[in-house]
GROMACS .gro file of C-alpha atoms in nm:
model
  185
    1ILE     CA    1   7.206   6.270  10.939
    2PRO     CA    2   7.011   5.999  10.770
    3CYS     CA    3   7.257   5.726  10.742
    4LYS     CA    4   7.565   5.608  10.927
    5CYS     CA    5   7.774   5.643  10.605
    6GLN     CA    6   7.696   6.013  10.642
    7GLU     CA    7   7.813   6.024  10.997
    8GLN     CA    8   8.120   5.844  10.897
    9LEU     CA    9   8.185   6.115  10.643
   10PHE     CA   10   8.158   6.397  10.870
   11LYS     CA   11   8.392   6.230  11.106
   12SER     CA   12   8.655   6.169  10.822
   13LEU     CA   13   8.620   6.540  10.731
   14GLY     CA   14   8.704   6.602  11.111
   15GLU     CA   15   9.017   6.368  11.081
   16PHE     CA   16   9.114   6.592  10.768
   17PHE     CA   17   9.072   6.926  10.945
   18GLY     CA   18   9.235   6.762  11.266
   19GLN     CA   19   8.903   6.834  11.465
   20GLU     CA   20   8.703   6.604  11.672
   21ILE     CA   21   8.336   6.557  11.557
   22LYS     CA   22   8.041   6.545  11.789
   23ILE     CA   23   7.714   6.444  11.604
   24ASP     CA   24   7.369   6.565  11.745
   25VAL     CA   25   7.204   6.225  11.716
   26GLN     CA   26   6.883   6.346  11.826
   27ALA     CA   27   6.855   6.613  11.596
   28ALA     CA   28   6.965   6.405  11.301
   29GLU     CA   29   6.688   6.148  11.377
   30THR     CA   30   6.396   6.383  11.427
   31HIS     CA   31   6.493   6.618  11.106
   32CYS     CA   32   6.595   6.469  10.784
   33PRO     CA   33   6.538   6.733  10.515
   34PRO     CA   34   6.849   6.790  10.302
   35LYS     CA   35   6.985   7.077  10.463
   36THR     CA   36   6.935   6.966  10.825
   37PRO     CA   37   7.187   7.148  11.062
   38VAL     CA   38   7.426   6.916  11.252
   39VAL     CA   39   7.668   7.002  11.495
   40PHE     CA   40   8.017   6.990  11.324
   41LEU     CA   41   8.301   7.108  11.527
   42GLN     CA   42   8.327   7.087  11.902
   43ASN     CA   43   8.532   7.382  11.924
   44GLY     CA   44   8.281   7.663  11.906
   45GLU     CA   45   7.975   7.425  11.839
   46GLN     CA   46   7.950   7.534  11.476
   47THR     CA   47   7.671   7.402  11.246
   48VAL     CA   48   7.705   7.282  10.887
   49PHE     CA   49   7.449   7.174  10.631
   50HIS     CA   50   7.408   6.879  10.442
   51ILE     CA   51   7.587   6.799  10.087
   52PRO     CA   52   7.578   7.012   9.860
   53ALA     CA   53   7.598   7.309  10.109
   54ILE     CA   54   7.855   7.158  10.303
   55LEU     CA   55   8.171   7.222  10.058
   56MET     CA   56   8.078   7.589  10.051
   57TYR     CA   57   8.052   7.605  10.414
   58LEU     CA   58   8.383   7.440  10.473
   59GLN     CA   59   8.548   7.694  10.234
   60ARG     CA   60   8.544   7.943  10.526
   61TYR     CA   61   8.839   7.720  10.711
   62PHE     CA   62   9.060   7.833  10.451
   63SER     CA   63   9.218   8.175  10.496
   64GLU     CA   64   9.214   8.292  10.174
   65LEU     CA   65   9.057   8.130   9.859
   66SER     CA   66   9.198   8.186   9.512
   67PHE     CA   67   8.944   8.186   9.244
   68GLU     CA   68   9.117   7.860   9.114
   69MET     CA   69   9.051   7.693   9.452
   70GLU     CA   70   8.703   7.828   9.455
   71GLN     CA   71   8.633   7.691   9.130
   72GLY     CA   72   8.801   7.346   9.215
   73ILE     CA   73   8.595   7.304   9.520
   74GLN     CA   74   8.266   7.375   9.343
   75TYR     CA   75   8.384   7.151   9.068
   76GLY     CA   76   8.457   6.880   9.327
   77GLN     CA   77   8.102   6.926   9.455
   78VAL     CA   78   7.962   6.895   9.126
   79LEU     CA   79   8.151   6.552   9.065
   80PHE     CA   80   8.077   6.435   9.406
   81GLU     CA   81   7.686   6.501   9.347
   82LYS     CA   82   7.697   6.301   9.029
   83LEU     CA   83   7.889   6.013   9.213
   84HIS     CA   84   7.659   6.016   9.520
   85PHE     CA   85   7.363   6.014   9.309
   86LEU     CA   86   7.487   5.678   9.100
   87MET     CA   87   7.589   5.536   9.424
   88ASN     CA   88   7.276   5.551   9.578
   89LEU     CA   89   7.121   5.366   9.272
   90VAL     CA   90   7.373   5.107   9.283
   91GLU     CA   91   7.351   5.028   9.652
   92ASN     CA   92   6.986   5.009   9.669
   93PRO     CA   93   6.893   4.816   9.361
   94LYS     CA   94   6.532   4.705   9.510
   95ASP     CA   95   6.453   5.082   9.504
   96SER     CA   96   6.557   5.123   9.160
   97GLN     CA   97   6.408   4.946   8.847
   98PRO     CA   98   6.649   4.679   8.681
   99ASN     CA   99   6.712   4.880   8.383
  100LEU     CA  100   6.786   5.200   8.598
  101PHE     CA  101   7.030   4.974   8.812
  102LYS     CA  102   7.214   4.859   8.496
  103TYR     CA  103   7.243   5.196   8.368
  104ALA     CA  104   7.366   5.344   8.711
  105GLN     CA  105   7.619   5.067   8.743
  106GLU     CA  106   7.731   5.139   8.380
  107GLU     CA  107   7.741   5.518   8.437
  108LEU     CA  108   7.942   5.469   8.756
  109ILE     CA  109   8.204   5.282   8.569
  110ALA     CA  110   8.215   5.553   8.298
  111PHE     CA  111   8.254   5.822   8.554
  112MET     CA  112   8.536   5.638   8.737
  113LYS     CA  113   8.701   5.592   8.378
  114MET     CA  114   8.668   5.948   8.327
  115LEU     CA  115   8.812   6.050   8.643
  116ASN     CA  116   9.114   5.779   8.579
  117ASP     CA  117   9.185   5.926   8.221
  118HIS     CA  118   9.134   6.278   8.276
  119GLU     CA  119   9.099   6.444   8.611
  120LEU     CA  120   9.384   6.193   8.777
  121ALA     CA  121   9.599   6.151   8.484
  122GLU     CA  122   9.849   6.426   8.539
  123ASN     CA  123   9.716   6.546   8.898
  124THR     CA  124   9.781   6.377   9.243
  125PHE     CA  125   9.427   6.502   9.357
  126LEU     CA  126   9.113   6.630   9.197
  127ASN     CA  127   9.235   6.993   9.164
  128GLY     CA  128   9.606   6.985   9.118
  129ASN     CA  129   9.885   6.825   9.380
  130LYS     CA  130   9.724   6.948   9.691
  131LYS     CA  131   9.487   6.729   9.899
  132GLN     CA  132   9.160   6.940   9.965
  133VAL     CA  133   8.825   6.874  10.111
  134GLN     CA  134   8.665   6.743   9.781
  135ASP     CA  135   8.940   6.462   9.790
  136VAL     CA  136   8.799   6.351  10.123
  137PHE     CA  137   8.436   6.338   9.990
  138MET     CA  138   8.534   6.178   9.639
  139GLY     CA  139   8.779   5.928   9.819
  140PHE     CA  140   8.498   5.819  10.068
  141ILE     CA  141   8.240   5.752   9.790
  142LEU     CA  142   8.481   5.612   9.548
  143LYS     CA  143   8.644   5.378   9.779
  144ASN     CA  144   8.269   5.242   9.861
  145ALA     CA  145   8.231   5.219   9.487
  146TYR     CA  146   8.487   4.959   9.459
  147LYS     CA  147   8.294   4.685   9.623
  148HIS     CA  148   7.989   4.760   9.397
  149VAL     CA  149   8.169   4.782   9.041
  150MET     CA  150   8.524   4.758   9.048
  151THR     CA  151   8.705   4.435   8.938
  152GLU     CA  152   9.092   4.371   8.957
  153LYS     CA  153   9.114   4.378   8.565
  154MET     CA  154   8.942   4.717   8.590
  155ALA     CA  155   9.145   4.826   8.850
  156ASN     CA  156   9.449   4.722   8.643
  157GLU     CA  157   9.308   4.949   8.376
  158MET     CA  158   9.241   5.236   8.617
  159GLN     CA  159   9.557   5.288   8.789
  160ASN     CA  160   9.542   5.678   8.838
  161LEU     CA  161   9.210   5.615   9.032
  162THR     CA  162   9.357   5.314   9.247
  163ARG     CA  163   9.653   5.547   9.312
  164TYR     CA  164   9.428   5.817   9.411
  165LEU     CA  165   9.228   5.607   9.676
  166ARG     CA  166   9.545   5.495   9.833
  167THR     CA  167   9.667   5.850   9.862
  168VAL     CA  168   9.356   5.971  10.028
  169GLU     CA  169   9.324   5.660  10.227
  170LYS     CA  170   9.429   5.784  10.564
  171GLU     CA  171   9.102   6.027  10.587
  172ILE     CA  172   8.858   5.731  10.481
  173THR     CA  173   9.007   5.427  10.653
  174PHE     CA  174   8.665   5.376  10.854
  175ALA     CA  175   8.476   5.312  10.526
  176THR     CA  176   8.647   4.990  10.414
  177GLN     CA  177   9.003   4.873  10.568
  178GLU     CA  178   9.117   4.790  10.229
  179LEU     CA  179   9.034   4.833   9.866
  180LYS     CA  180   8.803   4.554   9.793
  181PHE     CA  181   8.683   4.444   9.464
  182ALA     CA  182   8.347   4.365   9.313
  183PRO     CA  183   8.287   3.984   9.233
  184LYS     CA  184   8.396   3.879   8.882
  185LYS     CA  185   8.121   3.897   8.613
   0.00000   0.00000   0.00000
């Protein structure tokens, strides 16, 4: 697990599934390719791979997956990957060129607005009205995005997104204790 936030993300998934998480720190520190196996569930010592493979792996915990649910998980994975990419650029401005950083911020705001206006306009969660694993992933990174780009004015305009984050907050409280806003610009 290359960073502390990844470890926290795995722990939040454990909360979602009602499982205690044990991280193999030694393996995480010595191997950092995108598909490094990490010990995930204490019960049975199963391994899981890094994102994007993790969502497909976690599907096995559902007894039967409907086609719609499988599509929803894959769609959630695509949304998460885009958001994760943008957040990496926004959180590490020194690693990015200034114009790329500005572009990433604008794209992140546009992405959050798209979620607010379309995905969450009529649904409580990303894939309907039942919380699923992609909601934990998305909630984790969206809540982190608040402190980088979201202002109080934007939050008032994106009430569906704010409601969504408060709804999935139980699984992601370790990331930030409350929704915090970016400094006013």
